[in-house]
mmCIF file of C-alpha atoms and ligand atoms in Angstrom:
data_model
loop_
_atom_site.group_PDB
_atom_site.id
_atom_site.type_symbol
_atom_site.label_atom_id
_atom_site.label_comp_id
_atom_site.label_asym_id
_atom_site.label_seq_id
_atom_site.Cartn_x
_atom_site.Cartn_y
_atom_site.Cartn_z
ATOM 1 C CA MET S 1121 -162.047 138.896 -178.338
ATOM 2 C CA LYS S 1122 -159.372 138.616 -180.939
ATOM 3 C CA VAL S 1123 -158.534 135.315 -182.754
ATOM 4 C CA ALA S 1124 -155.490 134.585 -184.664
ATOM 5 C CA ILE S 1125 -154.667 131.811 -186.972
ATOM 6 C CA VAL S 1126 -151.042 130.534 -187.341
ATOM 7 C CA GLY S 1127 -150.562 128.632 -190.543
ATOM 8 C CA ALA S 1128 -153.480 130.387 -192.322
ATOM 9 C CA THR S 1129 -152.290 129.653 -195.790
ATOM 10 C CA GLY S 1130 -152.027 125.893 -195.087
ATOM 11 C CA ALA S 1131 -154.766 123.360 -195.708
ATOM 12 C CA VAL S 1132 -156.004 123.222 -192.217
ATOM 13 C CA GLY S 1133 -155.672 127.150 -191.872
ATOM 14 C CA HIS S 1134 -157.991 127.319 -194.980
ATOM 15 C CA GLU S 1135 -160.594 125.362 -193.384
ATOM 16 C CA LEU S 1136 -160.247 127.034 -189.960
ATOM 17 C CA MET S 1137 -161.228 130.380 -191.867
ATOM 18 C CA LYS S 1138 -164.107 128.672 -193.345
ATOM 19 C CA VAL S 1139 -165.411 127.016 -190.127
ATOM 20 C CA LEU S 1140 -164.855 130.413 -188.232
ATOM 21 C CA GLU S 1141 -167.011 132.242 -190.964
ATOM 22 C CA ASN S 1142 -169.914 130.234 -189.949
ATOM 23 C CA SER S 1143 -169.168 129.613 -186.271
ATOM 24 C CA THR S 1144 -171.046 130.988 -183.270
ATOM 25 C CA LEU S 1145 -167.780 131.935 -181.540
ATOM 26 C CA ASP S 1146 -168.267 135.527 -180.639
ATOM 27 C CA PHE S 1147 -164.983 137.479 -181.626
ATOM 28 C CA SER S 1148 -164.153 140.859 -182.971
ATOM 29 C CA GLU S 1149 -161.087 140.538 -184.769
ATOM 30 C CA LEU S 1150 -159.271 137.726 -186.837
ATOM 31 C CA GLN S 1151 -155.381 137.949 -187.513
ATOM 32 C CA LEU S 1152 -153.680 135.651 -190.126
ATOM 33 C CA TYR S 1153 -150.139 134.535 -189.650
ATOM 34 C CA ALA S 1154 -147.924 132.264 -191.970
ATOM 35 C CA SER S 1155 -144.550 132.094 -193.004
ATOM 36 C CA PRO S 1156 -142.686 135.292 -194.339
ATOM 37 C CA ARG S 1157 -143.166 133.854 -197.802
ATOM 38 C CA SER S 1158 -146.953 134.561 -197.449
ATOM 39 C CA ALA S 1159 -146.761 137.943 -195.622
ATOM 40 C CA GLY S 1160 -148.937 140.571 -197.594
ATOM 41 C CA LEU S 1161 -151.261 137.861 -199.241
ATOM 42 C CA LYS S 1162 -154.880 138.942 -198.926
ATOM 43 C CA LEU S 1163 -157.540 136.240 -197.980
ATOM 44 C CA PRO S 1164 -161.331 136.829 -197.822
ATOM 45 C CA PHE S 1165 -163.186 136.623 -194.550
ATOM 46 C CA ARG S 1166 -166.907 137.628 -193.906
ATOM 47 C CA GLY S 1167 -166.937 140.090 -196.814
ATOM 48 C CA GLN S 1168 -163.406 141.712 -196.082
ATOM 49 C CA GLU S 1169 -159.800 141.118 -197.238
ATOM 50 C CA LEU S 1170 -157.511 139.982 -194.446
ATOM 51 C CA THR S 1171 -153.791 140.463 -194.738
ATOM 52 C CA VAL S 1172 -151.489 137.751 -193.973
ATOM 53 C CA GLN S 1173 -148.800 138.592 -191.579
ATOM 54 C CA ALA S 1174 -145.258 136.925 -191.081
ATOM 55 C CA THR S 1175 -145.639 135.029 -187.701
ATOM 56 C CA PRO S 1176 -143.563 137.091 -185.058
ATOM 57 C CA GLU S 1177 -141.076 135.601 -182.790
ATOM 58 C CA GLY S 1178 -142.843 136.577 -179.728
ATOM 59 C CA ALA S 1179 -146.089 137.367 -178.304
ATOM 60 C CA ILE S 1180 -149.293 137.747 -180.453
ATOM 61 C CA ASP S 1181 -151.874 140.441 -179.565
ATOM 62 C CA ALA S 1182 -154.735 137.729 -179.653
ATOM 63 C CA ASP S 1183 -156.947 136.168 -176.945
ATOM 64 C CA VAL S 1184 -157.277 132.764 -178.826
ATOM 65 C CA ILE S 1185 -154.546 131.393 -181.056
ATOM 66 C CA LEU S 1186 -155.389 128.477 -183.502
ATOM 67 C CA ALA S 1187 -152.183 127.052 -184.398
ATOM 68 C CA SER S 1188 -151.363 124.837 -187.447
ATOM 69 C CA ALA S 1189 -148.108 125.669 -188.740
ATOM 70 C CA GLY S 1190 -146.565 122.314 -187.548
ATOM 71 C CA GLY S 1191 -144.988 120.855 -184.435
ATOM 72 C CA SER S 1192 -141.695 122.759 -184.577
ATOM 73 C CA ILE S 1193 -143.343 126.319 -184.999
ATOM 74 C CA SER S 1194 -145.742 125.347 -181.974
ATOM 75 C CA LYS S 1195 -142.975 123.868 -179.862
ATOM 76 C CA ALA S 1196 -140.766 127.052 -180.429
ATOM 77 C CA LEU S 1197 -143.493 129.971 -180.191
ATOM 78 C CA ALA S 1198 -146.429 128.658 -178.003
ATOM 79 C CA PRO S 1199 -144.679 129.519 -174.721
ATOM 80 C CA ALA S 1200 -144.341 133.249 -175.884
ATOM 81 C CA TRP S 1201 -147.967 133.333 -176.929
ATOM 82 C CA VAL S 1202 -149.220 131.844 -173.636
ATOM 83 C CA ALA S 1203 -146.770 134.303 -171.747
ATOM 84 C CA GLY S 1204 -148.503 136.988 -173.515
ATOM 85 C CA GLY S 1205 -151.861 135.875 -172.237
ATOM 86 C CA ALA S 1206 -153.298 134.084 -175.168
ATOM 87 C CA LEU S 1207 -155.174 130.731 -175.209
ATOM 88 C CA VAL S 1208 -153.389 128.306 -177.706
ATOM 89 C CA ILE S 1209 -155.388 125.745 -179.212
ATOM 90 C CA ASP S 1210 -152.742 123.669 -181.075
ATOM 91 C CA ASN S 1211 -153.302 121.305 -183.918
ATOM 92 C CA SER S 1212 -149.659 119.830 -183.804
ATOM 93 C CA SER S 1213 -148.426 116.826 -181.766
ATOM 94 C CA ALA S 1214 -145.897 119.201 -179.859
ATOM 95 C CA PHE S 1215 -148.016 119.098 -176.464
ATOM 96 C CA ARG S 1216 -150.643 116.333 -176.779
ATOM 97 C CA TYR S 1217 -148.620 114.053 -174.261
ATOM 98 C CA ASP S 1218 -147.847 116.609 -171.734
ATOM 99 C CA ALA S 1219 -149.706 115.686 -168.632
ATOM 100 C CA ASP S 1220 -150.870 119.471 -168.058
ATOM 101 C CA VAL S 1221 -152.201 119.905 -171.498
ATOM 102 C CA PRO S 1222 -155.647 118.712 -172.208
ATOM 103 C CA LEU S 1223 -156.379 116.805 -175.286
ATOM 104 C CA VAL S 1224 -159.857 117.561 -176.372
ATOM 105 C CA VAL S 1225 -162.684 116.392 -178.375
ATOM 106 C CA PRO S 1226 -165.450 118.477 -176.960
ATOM 107 C CA GLU S 1227 -168.293 115.960 -177.606
ATOM 108 C CA VAL S 1228 -166.200 113.333 -175.646
ATOM 109 C CA ASN S 1229 -164.202 115.323 -172.928
ATOM 110 C CA GLY S 1230 -165.006 118.925 -173.277
ATOM 111 C CA GLN S 1231 -164.749 119.484 -169.570
ATOM 112 C CA ALA S 1232 -161.009 118.718 -169.668
ATOM 113 C CA ALA S 1233 -160.507 121.816 -171.670
ATOM 114 C CA LEU S 1234 -161.621 123.851 -168.598
ATOM 115 C CA GLY S 1235 -158.504 122.873 -166.699
ATOM 116 C CA HIS S 1236 -156.002 124.263 -169.228
ATOM 117 C CA LYS S 1237 -153.007 126.063 -168.325
ATOM 118 C CA GLY S 1238 -152.630 128.203 -171.544
ATOM 119 C CA ILE S 1239 -152.454 125.209 -174.284
ATOM 120 C CA ILE S 1240 -155.094 122.991 -175.305
ATOM 121 C CA ALA S 1241 -154.017 120.202 -177.704
ATOM 122 C CA ASN S 1242 -156.285 119.148 -180.686
ATOM 123 C CA PRO S 1243 -155.807 115.374 -181.332
ATOM 124 C CA ASN S 1244 -154.347 113.602 -184.198
ATOM 125 C CA CYS S 1245 -156.958 113.518 -187.178
ATOM 126 C CA THR S 1246 -157.241 109.639 -187.109
ATOM 127 C CA THR S 1247 -158.028 109.635 -183.222
ATOM 128 C CA ALA S 1248 -160.404 112.344 -183.387
ATOM 129 C CA ILE S 1249 -162.543 110.911 -185.836
ATOM 130 C CA ALA S 1250 -162.536 107.496 -184.198
ATOM 131 C CA VAL S 1251 -163.355 108.572 -180.726
ATOM 132 C CA VAL S 1252 -166.493 110.526 -181.749
ATOM 133 C CA ALA S 1253 -167.980 106.972 -182.656
ATOM 134 C CA VAL S 1254 -166.171 104.957 -180.020
ATOM 135 C CA ALA S 1255 -166.555 107.081 -176.891
ATOM 136 C CA PRO S 1256 -170.354 106.490 -176.461
ATOM 137 C CA LEU S 1257 -169.877 102.735 -177.043
ATOM 138 C CA HIS S 1258 -166.998 102.824 -174.593
ATOM 139 C CA ARG S 1259 -169.219 104.556 -171.836
ATOM 140 C CA LYS S 1260 -172.120 102.105 -172.114
ATOM 141 C CA TYR S 1261 -170.519 98.900 -173.009
ATOM 142 C CA GLY S 1262 -166.848 99.269 -171.980
ATOM 143 C CA VAL S 1263 -164.345 98.878 -174.707
ATOM 144 C CA LYS S 1264 -161.661 96.389 -173.825
ATOM 145 C CA ARG S 1265 -159.928 96.067 -176.910
ATOM 146 C CA MET S 1266 -159.727 98.265 -180.171
ATOM 147 C CA ILE S 1267 -158.381 97.284 -183.482
ATOM 148 C CA VAL S 1268 -158.314 99.833 -185.942
ATOM 149 C CA SER S 1269 -157.189 99.793 -189.815
ATOM 150 C CA THR S 1270 -157.030 103.291 -191.505
ATOM 151 C CA TYR S 1271 -157.551 104.462 -195.042
ATOM 152 C CA GLN S 1272 -155.975 108.107 -194.767
ATOM 153 C CA ALA S 1273 -156.282 110.717 -197.469
ATOM 154 C CA THR S 1274 -153.679 112.874 -198.555
ATOM 155 C CA SER S 1275 -154.820 115.966 -196.803
ATOM 156 C CA GLY S 1276 -153.343 114.372 -193.733
ATOM 157 C CA ALA S 1277 -149.993 115.665 -195.141
ATOM 158 C CA GLY S 1278 -151.414 119.107 -195.768
ATOM 159 C CA GLN S 1279 -151.854 121.091 -198.952
ATOM 160 C CA LYS S 1280 -148.469 119.863 -200.478
ATOM 161 C CA GLY S 1281 -149.954 116.241 -199.952
ATOM 162 C CA MET S 1282 -153.021 116.982 -201.815
ATOM 163 C CA GLU S 1283 -150.916 118.673 -204.584
ATOM 164 C CA GLU S 1284 -148.555 115.656 -204.853
ATOM 165 C CA LEU S 1285 -151.582 113.362 -205.504
ATOM 166 C CA LEU S 1286 -153.063 115.556 -208.116
ATOM 167 C CA GLU S 1287 -149.782 116.407 -210.000
ATOM 168 C CA GLN S 1288 -148.394 112.805 -209.813
ATOM 169 C CA THR S 1289 -151.620 111.307 -211.040
ATOM 170 C CA HIS S 1290 -151.580 113.659 -213.934
ATOM 171 C CA MET S 1291 -148.058 112.792 -214.654
ATOM 172 C CA GLN S 1292 -148.840 109.037 -214.656
ATOM 173 C CA LEU S 1293 -151.921 109.401 -216.695
ATOM 174 C CA HIS S 1294 -149.755 111.094 -219.215
ATOM 175 C CA GLY S 1295 -146.871 108.183 -219.222
ATOM 176 C CA LYS S 1296 -144.578 110.117 -217.148
ATOM 177 C CA GLU S 1297 -142.793 108.619 -213.958
ATOM 178 C CA ALA S 1298 -143.558 110.423 -210.771
ATOM 179 C CA THR S 1299 -141.023 110.690 -208.108
ATOM 180 C CA ALA S 1300 -142.280 110.857 -204.476
ATOM 181 C CA SER S 1301 -141.371 113.877 -202.303
ATOM 182 C CA VAL S 1302 -144.164 114.222 -199.725
ATOM 183 C CA PHE S 1303 -144.998 110.514 -199.363
ATOM 184 C CA ALA S 1304 -142.411 107.626 -199.131
ATOM 185 C CA HIS S 1305 -143.606 106.292 -202.479
ATOM 186 C CA PRO S 1306 -145.651 107.552 -205.380
ATOM 187 C CA ILE S 1307 -149.332 107.657 -204.068
ATOM 188 C CA PRO S 1308 -151.449 107.479 -207.229
ATOM 189 C CA PHE S 1309 -152.874 104.210 -207.929
ATOM 190 C CA ASN S 1310 -151.106 102.994 -204.785
ATOM 191 C CA VAL S 1311 -151.669 102.422 -200.988
ATOM 192 C CA ILE S 1312 -148.878 103.092 -198.633
ATOM 193 C CA PRO S 1313 -148.650 101.278 -195.105
ATOM 194 C CA HIS S 1314 -146.360 104.002 -193.817
ATOM 195 C CA ILE S 1315 -147.439 107.148 -192.153
ATOM 196 C CA ASP S 1316 -144.925 108.917 -189.913
ATOM 197 C CA ALA S 1317 -141.836 107.359 -188.602
ATOM 198 C CA PHE S 1318 -141.373 103.711 -187.667
ATOM 199 C CA GLN S 1319 -140.884 102.983 -184.005
ATOM 200 C CA ASP S 1320 -138.789 100.405 -182.183
ATOM 201 C CA ASN S 1321 -141.852 98.138 -181.846
ATOM 202 C CA GLY S 1322 -142.581 97.837 -185.471
ATOM 203 C CA TYR S 1323 -145.527 100.249 -185.419
ATOM 204 C CA THR S 1324 -145.471 103.649 -187.017
ATOM 205 C CA LYS S 1325 -145.640 106.835 -184.933
ATOM 206 C CA GLU S 1326 -149.308 107.565 -186.592
ATOM 207 C CA GLU S 1327 -150.295 104.016 -185.252
ATOM 208 C CA MET S 1328 -149.090 104.846 -181.836
ATOM 209 C CA LYS S 1329 -150.711 108.151 -181.684
ATOM 210 C CA VAL S 1330 -154.028 106.527 -182.099
ATOM 211 C CA ALA S 1331 -153.271 104.347 -179.102
ATOM 212 C CA TRP S 1332 -151.695 106.997 -176.859
ATOM 213 C CA GLU S 1333 -154.217 109.724 -177.665
ATOM 214 C CA THR S 1334 -157.451 107.537 -177.549
ATOM 215 C CA ARG S 1335 -156.489 106.404 -174.113
ATOM 216 C CA LYS S 1336 -155.967 109.991 -173.001
ATOM 217 C CA ILE S 1337 -159.101 111.323 -174.483
ATOM 218 C CA LEU S 1338 -161.208 108.547 -173.140
ATOM 219 C CA GLY S 1339 -159.377 108.587 -169.569
ATOM 220 C CA ASP S 1340 -158.698 104.766 -169.685
ATOM 221 C CA GLU S 1341 -155.126 103.752 -169.781
ATOM 222 C CA ASN S 1342 -156.166 99.959 -169.663
ATOM 223 C CA LEU S 1343 -157.735 100.241 -173.133
ATOM 224 C CA ILE S 1344 -155.700 97.704 -175.556
ATOM 225 C CA ILE S 1345 -155.443 99.465 -178.938
ATOM 226 C CA SER S 1346 -153.653 98.306 -182.075
ATOM 227 C CA CYS S 1347 -153.557 100.308 -185.262
ATOM 228 C CA THR S 1348 -152.419 99.782 -188.835
ATOM 229 C CA ALA S 1349 -152.394 103.322 -190.604
ATOM 230 C CA VAL S 1350 -152.355 103.463 -194.439
ATOM 231 C CA ARG S 1351 -152.331 106.493 -196.946
ATOM 232 C CA ILE S 1352 -154.539 105.927 -199.805
ATOM 233 C CA PRO S 1353 -154.849 108.241 -203.043
ATOM 234 C CA THR S 1354 -157.889 110.277 -201.946
ATOM 235 C CA LEU S 1355 -157.841 114.113 -201.472
ATOM 236 C CA ARG S 1356 -159.447 114.363 -198.133
ATOM 237 C CA THR S 1357 -161.440 112.331 -195.393
ATOM 238 C CA HIS S 1358 -159.836 109.541 -193.355
ATOM 239 C CA SER S 1359 -161.859 106.259 -193.215
ATOM 240 C CA GLU S 1360 -161.195 103.614 -190.444
ATOM 241 C CA ALA S 1361 -162.371 100.187 -190.045
ATOM 242 C CA ILE S 1362 -162.794 99.701 -186.212
ATOM 243 C CA THR S 1363 -163.330 96.383 -184.209
ATOM 244 C CA LEU S 1364 -164.281 96.535 -180.537
ATOM 245 C CA GLU S 1365 -164.112 93.829 -178.047
ATOM 246 C CA LEU S 1366 -166.620 94.862 -175.099
ATOM 247 C CA GLU S 1367 -166.903 94.011 -171.534
ATOM 248 C CA ARG S 1368 -170.754 93.983 -171.870
ATOM 249 C CA PRO S 1369 -172.280 92.740 -175.048
ATOM 250 C CA ALA S 1370 -173.926 94.933 -177.613
ATOM 251 C CA THR S 1371 -176.127 94.224 -180.435
ATOM 252 C CA PRO S 1372 -175.741 96.249 -183.740
ATOM 253 C CA ASP S 1373 -179.272 97.742 -183.379
ATOM 254 C CA GLU S 1374 -178.369 98.950 -179.858
ATOM 255 C CA ALA S 1375 -175.157 100.595 -181.193
ATOM 256 C CA ARG S 1376 -176.905 102.004 -183.931
ATOM 257 C CA GLU S 1377 -179.609 103.557 -181.833
ATOM 258 C CA LEU S 1378 -176.912 105.081 -179.405
ATOM 259 C CA LEU S 1379 -174.980 106.410 -182.181
ATOM 260 C CA ARG S 1380 -178.000 108.019 -183.655
ATOM 261 C CA HIS S 1381 -178.337 110.055 -180.520
ATOM 262 C CA THR S 1382 -174.702 111.057 -180.441
ATOM 263 C CA ALA S 1383 -173.553 114.515 -181.233
ATOM 264 C CA GLY S 1384 -171.042 114.799 -183.946
ATOM 265 C CA VAL S 1385 -172.373 111.488 -185.532
ATOM 266 C CA GLU S 1386 -174.368 110.529 -188.546
ATOM 267 C CA VAL S 1387 -175.248 106.949 -188.759
ATOM 268 C CA ARG S 1388 -175.120 105.926 -192.356
ATOM 269 C CA ASP S 1389 -175.959 102.218 -192.334
ATOM 270 C CA ASP S 1390 -178.199 100.620 -194.701
ATOM 271 C CA PRO S 1391 -176.179 98.243 -196.956
ATOM 272 C CA GLU S 1392 -179.297 97.064 -199.000
ATOM 273 C CA ALA S 1393 -179.635 100.678 -200.202
ATOM 274 C CA LYS S 1394 -175.740 100.905 -200.696
ATOM 275 C CA LEU S 1395 -175.614 103.450 -197.700
ATOM 276 C CA TYR S 1396 -172.364 103.411 -195.732
ATOM 277 C CA PRO S 1397 -169.483 105.813 -194.726
ATOM 278 C CA MET S 1398 -167.256 107.124 -197.745
ATOM 279 C CA PRO S 1399 -165.028 109.929 -198.475
ATOM 280 C CA LEU S 1400 -167.173 110.932 -201.286
ATOM 281 C CA THR S 1401 -170.118 111.549 -198.716
ATOM 282 C CA ALA S 1402 -168.114 112.511 -195.752
ATOM 283 C CA SER S 1403 -165.975 115.192 -197.292
ATOM 284 C CA GLY S 1404 -167.048 118.717 -196.147
ATOM 285 C CA LYS S 1405 -169.418 117.475 -193.628
ATOM 286 C CA TYR S 1406 -168.958 118.422 -189.848
ATOM 287 C CA ASP S 1407 -170.289 114.964 -188.576
ATOM 288 C CA VAL S 1408 -168.403 111.797 -188.843
ATOM 289 C CA GLU S 1409 -170.366 109.069 -190.880
ATOM 290 C CA VAL S 1410 -170.595 105.687 -188.916
ATOM 291 C CA GLY S 1411 -171.853 102.462 -190.731
ATOM 292 C CA ARG S 1412 -171.264 98.895 -191.418
ATOM 293 C CA ILE S 1413 -172.266 98.209 -187.983
ATOM 294 C CA ARG S 1414 -172.179 94.415 -187.436
ATOM 295 C CA ALA S 1415 -171.660 91.889 -184.635
ATOM 296 C CA SER S 1416 -168.175 91.014 -184.733
ATOM 297 C CA LEU S 1417 -167.066 87.626 -185.701
ATOM 298 C CA ALA S 1418 -163.640 88.046 -183.746
ATOM 299 C CA PHE S 1419 -164.957 88.911 -180.458
ATOM 300 C CA GLU S 1420 -168.199 87.517 -178.930
ATOM 301 C CA GLY S 1421 -170.678 90.403 -178.189
ATOM 302 C CA GLY S 1422 -168.265 92.791 -179.839
ATOM 303 C CA LEU S 1423 -168.876 95.199 -182.776
ATOM 304 C CA GLU S 1424 -167.310 95.863 -186.105
ATOM 305 C CA LEU S 1425 -167.890 99.619 -187.565
ATOM 306 C CA PHE S 1426 -166.710 101.705 -190.411
ATOM 307 C CA VAL S 1427 -166.215 105.496 -189.944
ATOM 308 C CA ALA S 1428 -165.513 108.264 -192.369
ATOM 309 C CA GLY S 1429 -164.628 111.829 -191.230
ATOM 310 C CA ASP S 1430 -163.392 114.843 -192.886
ATOM 311 C CA GLN S 1431 -159.694 115.071 -191.574
ATOM 312 C CA LEU S 1432 -159.460 118.684 -192.376
ATOM 313 C CA LEU S 1433 -162.737 119.509 -190.357
ATOM 314 C CA LYS S 1434 -163.444 117.148 -187.369
ATOM 315 C CA GLY S 1435 -159.806 115.739 -187.609
ATOM 316 C CA ALA S 1436 -158.560 119.443 -187.370
ATOM 317 C CA ALA S 1437 -160.012 122.723 -188.085
ATOM 318 C CA LEU S 1438 -163.631 122.089 -186.767
ATOM 319 C CA ASN S 1439 -162.576 120.425 -183.657
ATOM 320 C CA ALA S 1440 -160.221 123.291 -182.843
ATOM 321 C CA VAL S 1441 -163.042 125.811 -183.333
ATOM 322 C CA GLN S 1442 -165.539 123.555 -181.358
ATOM 323 C CA ILE S 1443 -163.072 123.783 -178.312
ATOM 324 C CA ALA S 1444 -163.041 127.491 -178.379
ATOM 325 C CA GLU S 1445 -166.908 127.647 -178.784
ATOM 326 C CA TYR S 1446 -167.280 125.008 -175.849
ATOM 327 C CA LEU S 1447 -164.989 127.227 -173.600
ATOM 328 C CA GLN S 1448 -166.998 130.408 -174.562
ATOM 329 C CA ALA S 1449 -170.418 128.711 -173.914
ATOM 330 C CA GLN S 1450 -169.064 127.575 -170.394
ATOM 331 C CA GLY S 1451 -168.116 131.251 -169.777
ATOM 332 C CA ALA S 1452 -164.492 130.131 -169.637
ATOM 333 C CA LEU S 1453 -163.063 132.231 -172.773
ATOM 334 C CA LYS S 1454 -162.591 135.805 -171.700
ATOM 335 C CA PRO S 1455 -160.422 138.623 -173.408
ATOM 336 C CA ARG S 1456 -157.020 138.982 -171.657
ATOM 337 C CA ALA S 1457 -157.070 141.425 -168.777
ATOM 338 C CA GLY S 1458 -155.227 144.749 -169.786
ATOM 339 C CA ALA S 1459 -155.281 143.728 -173.528
ATOM 340 C CA VAL S 1460 -154.935 146.348 -176.069
HETATM 341 P P1 A2P Q 936 -146.718 129.355 -195.899
HETATM 342 O O1 A2P Q 936 -148.032 129.111 -196.692
HETATM 343 O O2 A2P Q 936 -146.409 130.783 -195.886
HETATM 344 O O3 A2P Q 936 -145.528 128.501 -196.182
HETATM 345 P P2 A2P Q 936 -149.809 122.744 -194.630
HETATM 346 O O4 A2P Q 936 -149.737 121.983 -193.404
HETATM 347 O O5 A2P Q 936 -150.881 122.780 -195.453
HETATM 348 O O6 A2P Q 936 -148.505 122.505 -195.281
HETATM 349 O O7 A2P Q 936 -149.618 124.388 -194.012
HETATM 350 C C1 A2P Q 936 -148.575 124.697 -193.165
HETATM 351 C C2 A2P Q 936 -148.874 126.161 -192.815
HETATM 352 O O8 A2P Q 936 -147.868 126.501 -191.712
HETATM 353 C C3 A2P Q 936 -148.910 127.186 -193.848
HETATM 354 O O9 A2P Q 936 -149.789 128.361 -193.482
HETATM 355 C C4 A2P Q 936 -147.470 127.813 -193.863
HETATM 356 O O10 A2P Q 936 -147.257 128.958 -194.381
HETATM 357 C C5 A2P Q 936 -147.103 127.799 -192.395
HETATM 358 N N1 A2P Q 936 -145.606 127.824 -192.009
HETATM 359 C C6 A2P Q 936 -144.692 127.055 -192.518
HETATM 360 N N2 A2P Q 936 -143.512 127.521 -192.154
HETATM 361 C C7 A2P Q 936 -143.832 128.561 -191.253
HETATM 362 C C8 A2P Q 936 -142.843 129.310 -190.358
HETATM 363 N N3 A2P Q 936 -141.505 129.081 -190.204
HETATM 364 N N4 A2P Q 936 -143.642 130.358 -189.624
HETATM 365 C C9 A2P Q 936 -144.948 130.414 -189.728
HETATM 366 N N5 A2P Q 936 -145.785 129.701 -190.569
HETATM 367 C C10 A2P Q 936 -145.065 128.694 -191.211
#
């Protein structure tokens, strides 16, 4: 089994290599691709030095391609990768809304991955983190309405987003004026309620992605979802305040008990002991932290929760690798017939 990463030098690519290093995925070769600028660069993997190659225009000699070089690269090249026999697990939004492309969070709808036709989409990071916590509550209590406010780290804009936060913070602390380039405004000591493009309805595309993708993953087109997405000056890990209106009432204790037995979730909920989800504790963790679980004052029988999940891990690299692991465990990941 040959695995390739396209976008290996980026923020998600870096995490993909770290997650693969410790993964149970059985593969014999890892190939690294990025832009021609990075060709020849050597990156360490399992005690070896792997050489980054320029991403070719056509097929790649790999069975699984983990793509995280952005939507335009995926859109342009994934059809050739699929034609070459590879399974593409794509981190971009290029194919997420195609009816024949499964959008998968393995703990929630892993089975959907089995029906792929060559491409499986990894959800938007904010959505992936939220659905891990919301899916079990939806299954048991029926979510009618979900209101989300996000606190999103600069890692959501890739390596250059994190660099902009560090560089501009340094500049501002030294009395220099910072000009924004990745973000719409200077990000240090600021919060920016603007992620991705504004839509005709006044929401941003990031906010609409949460609605579109959550519905697709949970398989419930009737779910009413409203999101406000905000960029904050942290390096990694997205946090989200989530309000749920439920069909059948749930108490906070019932929700905590259910979430304690949910794969991918760590219940971190002891306000007296100052224990709640935070980027500080959730960064680098595979599980999504869930806490501040309380009865909603907005919806009778509903719930309020706060979640924090590492955007680069569950929101991207980890989820992609978990999809491949899931398929292999199901016997649905095989080397291409006649592959060299
Ligand atoms: P490179 O480092 O050579 O520019 P991030 O999301 O952190 O910004 O990372 C984006 C990733 O996509 C990087 O690995 C980057 O490689 C890669 N990339 C950017 N442009 C291209 C391209 N034209 N072809 C292949 N990979 C690309």
